[in-house]
XYZ file of C-alpha atoms in Angstrom:
615
model
C 0.000 0.000 0.000
C 1.210 3.509 -0.684
C 0.491 6.752 1.030
C 0.709 10.295 -0.240
C 2.163 13.061 1.818
C -0.375 15.521 3.169
C 1.669 18.446 4.380
C -1.147 20.863 3.492
C -4.028 18.368 3.557
C -5.732 19.570 6.775
C -5.893 23.131 5.453
C -7.279 22.042 2.091
C -9.761 19.693 3.706
C -11.062 22.347 6.102
C -11.706 24.790 3.254
C -13.348 22.100 1.124
C -15.528 20.839 3.940
C -16.551 24.362 4.925
C -17.703 25.054 1.384
C -19.483 21.684 1.184
C -21.165 22.271 4.552
C -22.303 25.750 3.488
C -23.753 24.465 0.206
C -25.397 21.576 2.093
C -27.065 24.018 4.495
C -28.326 26.126 1.586
C -29.563 22.966 -0.155
C -31.315 21.824 3.035
C -32.870 25.248 3.483
C -34.235 25.473 -0.043
C -35.175 21.791 -0.109
C -36.917 21.868 3.263
C -38.826 25.023 2.458
C -39.771 23.675 -0.978
C -41.028 20.409 0.617
C -43.078 22.391 3.124
C -44.676 24.445 0.355
C -45.330 21.352 -1.792
C -46.974 19.388 1.056
C -49.014 22.387 2.190
C -50.294 23.000 -1.332
C -51.092 19.423 -2.360
C -51.511 17.378 0.848
C -52.966 19.747 3.361
C -51.086 20.919 6.485
C -47.402 19.837 6.246
C -45.982 17.371 8.778
C -42.646 18.772 10.094
C -41.147 15.296 10.638
C -42.065 14.174 7.121
C -40.623 17.368 5.657
C -37.360 16.839 7.584
C -37.123 13.172 6.504
C -37.783 13.976 2.840
C -35.202 16.773 2.980
C -32.561 14.334 4.235
C -33.461 12.006 1.381
C -32.262 14.673 -1.044
C -28.679 13.927 0.081
C -28.914 10.284 -0.947
C -30.327 11.383 -4.319
C -33.689 9.906 -3.458
C -36.964 11.779 -2.839
C -40.685 10.872 -2.825
C -42.459 10.803 -6.192
C -43.801 14.256 -7.092
C -47.145 13.986 -8.933
C -47.653 17.722 -9.176
C -45.571 20.598 -10.389
C -42.444 21.120 -8.280
C -41.826 24.628 -6.986
C -38.560 26.418 -7.790
C -37.341 26.312 -4.179
C -37.435 22.509 -4.176
C -35.731 22.401 -7.573
C -32.806 24.465 -6.211
C -32.594 22.288 -3.086
C -32.505 19.027 -5.083
C -29.826 20.219 -7.499
C -27.641 21.709 -4.756
C -27.917 18.469 -2.780
C -26.798 16.524 -5.874
C -23.836 18.881 -6.297
C -22.813 18.336 -2.656
C -23.077 14.540 -2.938
C -21.057 14.317 -6.146
C -18.377 16.809 -5.103
C -17.855 15.168 -1.703
C -17.794 11.731 -3.312
C -15.266 12.742 -5.945
C -13.096 14.462 -3.338
C -13.248 11.425 -1.078
C -12.205 9.108 -3.897
C -9.355 11.427 -4.761
C -8.108 11.464 -1.164
C -8.307 7.658 -0.993
C -6.651 6.991 -4.340
C -4.519 10.103 -4.736
C -1.292 8.199 -4.169
C -2.236 5.593 -6.782
C -3.041 8.323 -9.286
C 0.302 9.999 -8.651
C 2.127 6.692 -9.001
C 0.424 6.125 -12.350
C 1.358 9.623 -13.451
C 4.933 9.062 -12.283
C 5.162 5.840 -14.260
C 3.770 7.569 -17.341
C 6.147 10.541 -17.220
C 9.275 9.008 -15.664
C 12.307 11.141 -14.817
C 11.522 11.243 -11.104
C 13.767 10.759 -8.061
C 13.416 7.662 -5.881
C 14.627 8.103 -2.291
C 14.923 4.963 -0.146
C 14.709 5.753 3.549
C 12.787 8.456 5.358
C 15.179 9.199 8.200
C 16.779 12.587 8.850
C 18.833 12.559 5.677
C 15.999 11.160 3.582
C 13.580 13.849 4.740
C 16.148 16.561 4.103
C 16.730 15.313 0.560
C 12.998 14.987 -0.134
C 12.490 18.619 0.868
C 15.471 19.798 -1.194
C 14.448 17.906 -4.345
C 10.845 19.104 -4.127
C 12.051 22.664 -3.609
C 14.086 22.271 -6.786
C 10.960 21.120 -8.632
C 11.684 17.385 -8.943
C 8.980 14.758 -8.581
C 9.836 12.444 -5.673
C 8.831 8.906 -4.729
C 9.932 7.704 -1.293
C 10.279 4.038 -0.307
C 9.962 3.468 3.425
C 9.849 0.108 5.203
C 7.112 1.216 7.608
C 4.251 3.606 7.090
C 5.599 6.854 8.596
C 3.781 8.180 11.655
C 4.324 11.778 10.601
C 3.970 12.845 6.981
C 2.977 16.412 7.785
C 6.612 17.509 7.629
C 6.970 16.409 4.013
C 6.367 18.725 1.068
C 3.187 18.525 -0.963
C 3.212 16.081 -3.855
C 5.541 13.435 -2.416
C 4.427 9.823 -2.890
C 5.403 7.271 -0.244
C 5.545 3.583 -1.123
C 5.562 1.370 1.954
C 7.731 -1.728 1.726
C 11.248 -3.145 1.650
C 13.331 -1.246 -0.912
C 15.426 -4.398 -1.452
C 12.292 -6.091 -2.798
C 12.040 -5.997 -6.591
C 8.253 -5.609 -6.498
C 8.519 -2.515 -4.294
C 11.136 -0.972 -6.580
C 8.901 -1.680 -9.578
C 5.992 -0.029 -7.770
C 8.129 3.084 -7.369
C 8.887 2.915 -11.151
C 12.613 2.850 -10.439
C 13.374 1.707 -14.003
C 11.852 4.940 -15.323
C 13.499 7.192 -12.701
C 16.473 9.448 -13.336
C 17.976 9.071 -9.893
C 17.922 6.549 -7.057
C 19.218 7.613 -3.645
C 19.750 4.949 -0.977
C 19.872 6.507 2.516
C 18.391 3.772 4.696
C 19.791 3.186 8.170
C 22.545 0.706 7.287
C 25.107 0.568 4.497
C 24.389 -3.106 3.762
C 20.752 -2.304 3.047
C 21.759 0.567 0.769
C 24.201 -1.604 -1.166
C 21.505 -4.253 -1.662
C 19.036 -1.616 -2.915
C 21.489 -0.299 -5.504
C 22.381 -3.822 -6.686
C 18.710 -4.847 -7.027
C 17.856 -1.617 -8.878
C 20.700 -2.287 -11.310
C 19.393 -5.784 -11.959
C 15.859 -4.544 -12.641
C 17.035 -1.713 -14.875
C 19.393 -3.919 -16.904
C 16.865 -6.714 -17.425
C 14.128 -4.288 -18.455
C 16.252 -2.628 -21.128
C 18.278 -5.647 -22.160
C 19.103 -5.355 -25.853
C 17.623 -1.865 -26.224
C 18.477 1.633 -25.125
C 16.653 3.209 -22.182
C 15.089 6.624 -22.574
C 17.327 7.965 -19.805
C 20.176 6.833 -17.573
C 19.555 5.747 -14.002
C 22.102 7.164 -11.605
C 22.204 5.560 -8.161
C 23.661 7.494 -5.252
C 25.118 5.335 -2.512
C 26.188 7.123 0.663
C 28.930 5.413 2.679
C 30.428 7.028 5.799
C 33.485 4.792 6.157
C 36.278 6.245 3.977
C 38.106 2.970 3.364
C 34.943 1.097 2.453
C 33.845 3.986 0.255
C 37.119 3.805 -1.656
C 36.618 0.074 -2.272
C 33.091 0.695 -3.560
C 34.442 3.212 -6.076
C 36.281 0.483 -7.968
C 35.063 0.249 -11.540
C 32.966 -2.840 -12.236
C 32.530 -3.753 -8.569
C 28.736 -3.381 -8.705
C 26.936 -5.721 -11.107
C 25.003 -4.350 -14.084
C 26.829 -0.994 -14.112
C 27.585 0.468 -17.508
C 26.732 3.409 -19.723
C 23.089 3.496 -18.649
C 23.169 2.368 -15.013
C 25.639 4.351 -12.919
C 26.623 4.030 -9.262
C 27.945 7.185 -7.601
C 29.490 6.483 -4.205
C 29.518 9.523 -1.910
C 30.561 10.283 1.639
C 27.920 10.776 4.289
C 29.923 11.782 7.312
C 28.142 14.452 9.333
C 31.209 15.501 11.300
C 33.581 15.764 8.319
C 31.073 17.747 6.264
C 30.219 20.039 9.183
C 33.873 20.701 10.064
C 34.728 21.673 6.510
C 31.673 23.889 6.119
C 32.061 25.765 9.391
C 35.783 26.545 9.043
C 35.307 27.739 5.464
C 32.454 30.006 6.535
C 34.173 31.117 9.769
C 37.941 31.175 9.105
C 40.307 30.962 12.044
C 42.318 33.851 10.543
C 39.396 36.262 10.592
C 41.977 39.065 10.672
C 44.823 39.225 8.193
C 47.940 37.326 9.227
C 51.024 38.523 7.341
C 54.499 36.998 7.406
C 55.787 39.265 10.168
C 52.546 39.163 12.181
C 52.565 38.292 15.883
C 48.948 37.093 15.719
C 48.192 33.465 16.521
C 45.051 31.701 15.358
C 43.654 29.873 18.372
C 40.841 27.312 18.249
C 39.395 26.223 21.603
C 37.337 23.057 21.234
C 34.895 22.288 24.047
C 34.177 18.560 23.940
C 36.455 16.191 22.072
C 34.136 13.553 20.698
C 33.672 12.810 17.000
C 32.757 16.416 16.097
C 35.547 17.987 18.133
C 38.159 15.657 16.679
C 37.051 16.364 13.109
C 37.277 20.085 13.782
C 40.824 19.619 15.083
C 41.818 17.624 11.993
C 40.281 20.118 9.585
C 41.950 23.013 11.399
C 45.299 21.202 11.271
C 44.818 20.666 7.528
C 44.033 24.275 6.594
C 45.492 26.274 9.510
C 48.777 27.204 7.842
C 49.278 30.933 7.730
C 51.841 33.400 6.433
C 53.665 33.569 9.791
C 53.836 29.823 10.349
C 57.613 29.907 10.596
C 57.266 31.566 14.016
C 53.579 31.104 14.931
C 51.868 27.739 14.685
C 48.134 27.266 14.943
C 47.078 26.787 18.546
C 44.368 24.293 19.511
C 43.151 23.960 23.077
C 40.950 21.008 23.918
C 38.606 21.451 26.891
C 37.359 18.082 28.035
C 35.736 16.685 31.153
C 37.879 15.197 33.909
C 38.622 11.510 33.361
C 38.110 11.470 29.586
C 40.734 9.611 27.567
C 39.620 10.889 24.164
C 42.377 13.500 23.928
C 45.159 10.987 24.572
C 43.539 8.471 22.200
C 43.457 11.145 19.488
C 47.160 11.901 19.886
C 47.923 8.190 19.754
C 46.018 7.892 16.476
C 47.624 11.025 14.970
C 51.068 11.209 16.600
C 52.481 13.695 14.089
C 49.852 16.343 14.723
C 51.818 17.799 17.635
C 54.493 18.827 15.119
C 51.897 20.858 13.205
C 49.814 22.392 15.960
C 50.482 23.765 19.405
C 48.131 21.420 21.282
C 46.969 22.022 24.827
C 44.564 20.132 27.051
C 42.388 21.601 29.809
C 40.153 19.472 32.031
C 37.044 20.838 33.754
C 34.273 19.563 35.971
C 30.840 18.604 34.685
C 29.169 21.960 35.504
C 28.491 24.486 32.762
C 29.635 27.335 34.994
C 33.063 25.808 35.535
C 33.369 25.041 31.820
C 32.475 28.642 30.919
C 35.119 29.967 33.301
C 37.726 27.711 31.762
C 36.701 28.770 28.243
C 37.008 32.462 29.089
C 40.334 31.892 30.778
C 41.661 30.124 27.694
C 40.219 32.792 25.380
C 41.909 35.609 27.292
C 45.393 34.076 27.283
C 47.692 35.594 24.692
C 46.996 39.158 23.600
C 47.882 38.316 20.001
C 45.502 35.382 19.738
C 42.641 35.336 17.239
C 40.362 33.161 19.367
C 37.520 30.998 18.123
C 35.616 28.782 20.552
C 33.841 25.718 19.151
C 31.267 24.236 21.529
C 30.582 20.666 20.491
C 30.044 18.706 23.665
C 29.643 15.028 22.877
C 28.497 12.635 25.580
C 29.118 9.371 23.760
C 28.760 9.138 19.998
C 30.800 7.937 17.085
C 30.316 7.755 13.333
C 29.651 4.001 13.369
C 26.237 4.432 14.974
C 23.131 4.127 12.838
C 21.566 7.382 11.728
C 18.603 7.298 14.119
C 20.699 6.434 17.177
C 23.395 8.962 16.241
C 20.951 11.863 16.019
C 19.071 10.730 19.112
C 22.264 10.987 21.148
C 23.399 14.213 19.506
C 20.069 15.902 20.230
C 20.545 15.178 23.933
C 23.827 17.076 23.778
C 22.221 20.067 22.037
C 20.891 21.328 25.367
C 24.380 21.098 26.931
C 25.956 22.966 24.015
C 23.328 25.685 24.102
C 23.681 26.014 27.867
C 27.449 26.500 27.545
C 26.985 29.129 24.845
C 24.458 31.026 26.966
C 26.672 30.722 30.051
C 29.406 32.514 28.113
C 26.996 35.366 27.439
C 26.396 36.129 31.123
C 26.528 39.857 31.982
C 29.995 40.846 33.090
C 31.831 38.485 30.730
C 34.082 40.834 28.826
C 35.804 40.285 25.478
C 33.594 37.386 24.526
C 35.296 35.171 21.953
C 33.729 34.291 18.619
C 31.753 31.130 19.277
C 30.842 28.249 16.963
C 27.899 26.286 18.369
C 27.233 22.712 17.237
C 23.479 22.005 17.046
C 21.695 19.271 15.139
C 18.541 21.126 14.081
C 18.017 24.569 12.611
C 14.317 24.176 13.377
C 15.131 23.387 17.034
C 17.471 25.414 19.230
C 19.009 26.791 16.061
C 15.893 28.925 15.537
C 17.061 31.143 18.434
C 19.851 32.442 16.236
C 17.695 33.607 13.338
C 17.044 37.296 12.887
C 18.283 40.150 15.098
C 20.113 39.507 18.384
C 18.111 39.910 21.593
C 18.268 43.124 23.596
C 19.183 41.583 26.953
C 21.766 39.097 25.751
C 23.485 39.550 22.421
C 24.196 36.326 20.551
C 25.635 38.092 17.531
C 29.058 36.496 18.059
C 27.583 32.952 18.035
C 27.494 30.971 14.796
C 25.496 27.755 14.630
C 26.893 24.877 12.580
C 26.313 21.192 11.930
C 22.520 21.321 11.570
C 21.074 18.578 9.394
C 19.437 21.200 7.169
C 22.803 22.780 6.322
C 25.186 19.838 6.487
C 22.945 17.464 4.556
C 21.800 20.028 2.012
C 21.359 19.005 -1.609
C 24.432 20.998 -2.604
C 26.595 19.282 -0.001
C 25.380 15.737 -0.657
C 24.417 15.543 -4.309
C 25.489 18.501 -6.391
C 29.007 18.624 -4.913
C 29.079 22.425 -5.190
C 31.790 22.548 -2.550
C 33.993 20.355 -4.772
C 33.927 22.631 -7.816
C 37.272 24.324 -7.104
C 38.867 21.042 -5.984
C 37.806 19.433 -9.249
C 39.162 22.369 -11.282
C 42.521 22.219 -9.491
C 42.834 18.510 -10.186
C 41.719 18.743 -13.816
C 44.248 21.519 -14.516
C 47.034 19.382 -13.051
C 45.790 16.239 -14.811
C 45.652 17.932 -18.239
C 49.142 19.355 -17.731
C 50.575 15.952 -16.865
C 48.903 14.287 -19.855
C 50.114 17.095 -22.135
C 53.673 16.514 -20.905
C 53.563 12.945 -22.207
C 52.489 11.012 -19.126
C 49.772 8.385 -19.422
C 46.655 7.936 -17.352
C 47.522 5.872 -14.284
C 51.279 6.477 -14.396
C 50.853 8.031 -10.953
C 48.254 7.039 -8.341
C 46.648 10.484 -8.674
C 46.832 10.636 -12.482
C 43.176 9.845 -13.128
C 40.171 11.980 -14.113
C 38.204 13.295 -11.137
C 35.384 10.771 -11.496
C 37.907 7.912 -11.295
C 40.161 9.519 -8.710
C 40.807 7.774 -5.397
C 39.145 9.285 -2.352
C 42.472 10.099 -0.664
C 43.490 12.242 -3.643
C 40.080 13.865 -3.837
C 40.468 14.830 -0.187
C 43.877 16.295 -0.928
C 42.373 18.513 -3.640
C 39.571 19.548 -1.279
C 42.096 20.623 1.341
C 44.021 22.541 -1.330
C 40.796 24.261 -2.407
C 39.890 25.151 1.178
C 43.374 26.547 1.778
C 43.034 28.958 -1.158
C 40.886 31.092 1.139
C 43.700 31.165 3.726
C 46.288 32.113 1.088
C 44.169 34.952 -0.269
C 43.511 36.371 3.202
C 47.276 36.424 3.781
C 47.629 38.957 0.945
C 44.473 40.899 1.892
C 41.989 39.408 -0.570
C 38.848 37.262 -0.522
C 36.928 35.500 -3.291
C 33.530 36.779 -4.362
C 31.008 36.343 -7.130
C 32.567 37.286 -10.443
C 31.720 40.890 -11.356
C 33.390 41.932 -14.646
C 33.097 45.666 -13.929
C 34.600 45.399 -10.435
C 38.377 45.640 -10.065
C 39.851 42.297 -9.068
C 43.157 40.491 -8.758
C 43.854 38.618 -11.973
C 47.516 37.751 -11.466
C 49.598 36.692 -8.495
C 53.190 37.778 -8.845
C 56.382 38.866 -7.161
C 56.891 38.104 -3.501
C 53.305 36.866 -3.250
C 54.160 33.791 -5.318
C 56.964 32.726 -2.985
C 54.867 33.311 0.147
C 51.824 31.424 -1.099
C 53.912 28.589 -2.543
C 55.554 28.087 0.852
C 52.130 28.124 2.507
C 50.915 25.498 0.019
C 53.854 23.238 0.801
C 53.152 23.632 4.531
C 49.547 22.589 3.926
C 50.605 19.566 1.883
C 53.249 18.645 4.458
C 50.567 18.739 7.176
C 48.283 16.529 5.110
C 50.925 13.817 4.810
C 51.950 14.224 8.447
C 48.423 13.465 9.594
C 48.331 10.445 7.286
C 51.520 9.133 8.919
C 54.000 9.595 6.049
C 57.777 9.675 6.421
C 60.611 10.937 4.225
C 62.314 8.593 1.766
C 64.442 9.306 -1.289
C 62.440 6.829 -3.365
C 59.295 7.830 -5.345
C 56.023 8.191 -3.461
C 54.824 4.947 -1.912
C 51.264 5.085 -0.560
C 51.546 1.604 0.926
C 54.739 2.274 2.894
C 53.567 5.891 3.315
C 56.792 7.536 2.249
C 57.515 10.501 -0.006
C 60.756 12.046 -1.237
C 59.444 15.613 -0.858
C 58.332 15.143 2.752
C 60.804 17.778 3.981
C 60.569 21.464 5.021
C 60.342 24.126 2.315
C 63.969 25.169 2.611
C 65.096 21.570 1.966
C 63.140 21.209 -1.297
C 64.855 21.348 -4.677
C 63.891 24.137 -7.071
C 61.980 21.811 -9.399
C 59.627 20.785 -6.598
C 59.265 24.385 -5.416
C 58.318 25.378 -8.955
C 55.378 22.978 -8.875
C 53.985 24.802 -5.839
C 54.684 28.159 -7.472
C 52.815 27.144 -10.623
C 49.861 25.983 -8.547
C 49.441 29.298 -6.722
C 49.895 31.265 -9.965
C 46.840 29.420 -11.344
C 44.583 30.387 -8.411
C 42.889 33.366 -10.159
C 42.225 31.252 -13.255
C 40.831 28.341 -11.206
C 38.491 30.610 -9.260
C 37.339 32.339 -12.439
C 36.356 28.943 -13.876
C 34.227 28.492 -10.761
C 32.559 31.878 -11.334
C 34.568 33.669 -8.635
C 36.794 36.731 -8.657
C 39.479 37.827 -6.176
C 38.764 41.178 -4.507
C 40.464 43.373 -1.926
C 38.994 42.742 1.548
C 39.529 45.684 3.891
C 37.665 43.934 6.728
C 40.659 41.644 7.247
C 42.680 44.600 8.527
C 40.047 45.561 11.100
């Protein structure tokens, strides 16, 4: 059985029923009065009970036989009653069979999106696709208790998405996209495999009207890389495609928030005494991802004398900080790490945060509040969000505790919340009059992190893709062949580790530009912009790029070796400081930074002077 979403059904029903009730009352009034006149004229004094009974009969399209001429009042009553009966009947049939009608229409037109799983991510994608104008069919194993939160026009098919009959019911072979986001990667893999079998068998020996692209979200990076192997999934080819994507809330959120809220929010030049300082409150999965992302992109113009500072504030007795350093032993060489323990009370935590924020007059302090009681990325979606939502109240309480009257020089605060439509709604609009929250930025909400752009359209990967394609085309033009190097593949065939490297390089472009007083913005041909990086800027930015790359390999556990790069042994000949590099290797970094304006222009961005960085 299938069910249609009814996000606006109560409103529509109330209006329809009000109109029907009004017409029914008018019909009863005319019909009753007409019956009274008819009985009085032809049968003597009218019997009120008989008149009432015969009036009710009008609404079952049955009335006593009229031997004499019928008055106009009774005519109006009978016809209005017929209109009410037919309109209510048609509307009732439509409500009952609306989903079936939409399924038939979907099958006839094709080109829809099939989403398997109606959890947090599934609901977010349904909303995003409908907002974009796509027709959506959802497959859910159980009839959802709440469909009011879904957009109008969504069709829900109840059943197991691994079942061929359920996939056929959703017309998956006529869809343009299949997205598997059920709670469990094994289920999602089975859905994609079964859809490929159905699609291939249906169009065996003939060409389909359109391709079917299946999106498979896998959180585990190593498993995701295995799934990207060509030919691994059966039935894949030119018409059935499998696109394996990451679905890691913490990684996506960390990248988004540090791009939108850079740690160097004031310009850091080579001779600057400023130190970017990130204080992370809570060192669970979210806090650790923030630390890793900061270590990847936190390489500034004055790194030779000022390293990024990260202070971890964690509850007494927690071993997560030491476990993190054990897993990433080289990170202490990149970042000035500190650890501060506090008691379980919000007041004590707030005091510790303020104390940390006020140490070092040259520090550019950012506080990230992401308290995490006990979660990790291996949990199922429902359980993960259930636990995270419990921590939302703790995070909000810490943020509000920081805003107590008398707290001076409040640091910029990043607040991890799971729902924009929950506590996150407090941060919409103008700050309050009694307690200003203007320095608080919410991040990690499902609405933002699991947006269509982040999950499907890969908008955030545009610059990373451009950087890689420019390098790839240059290598091929120089006579090298595809696959000569582990990274020498087109973007769509590129290993996840190398994609991540390009993403970090793209993210670090923002840091490089801020170092020379610029920021990217939407391309405006008439506005003066930087079109060429030259002179001393090239050397500075090239050194910053090498520092970023060096940090990337340090975190991955690489060591120096004179032999060519070995990703199994994790060694690299160029894994040395900038001053120890040969000129040929330095030139590669110089060429990369020279191409920054061109790469951004391909992405529709220009480079403009940013005076706010000097504030």
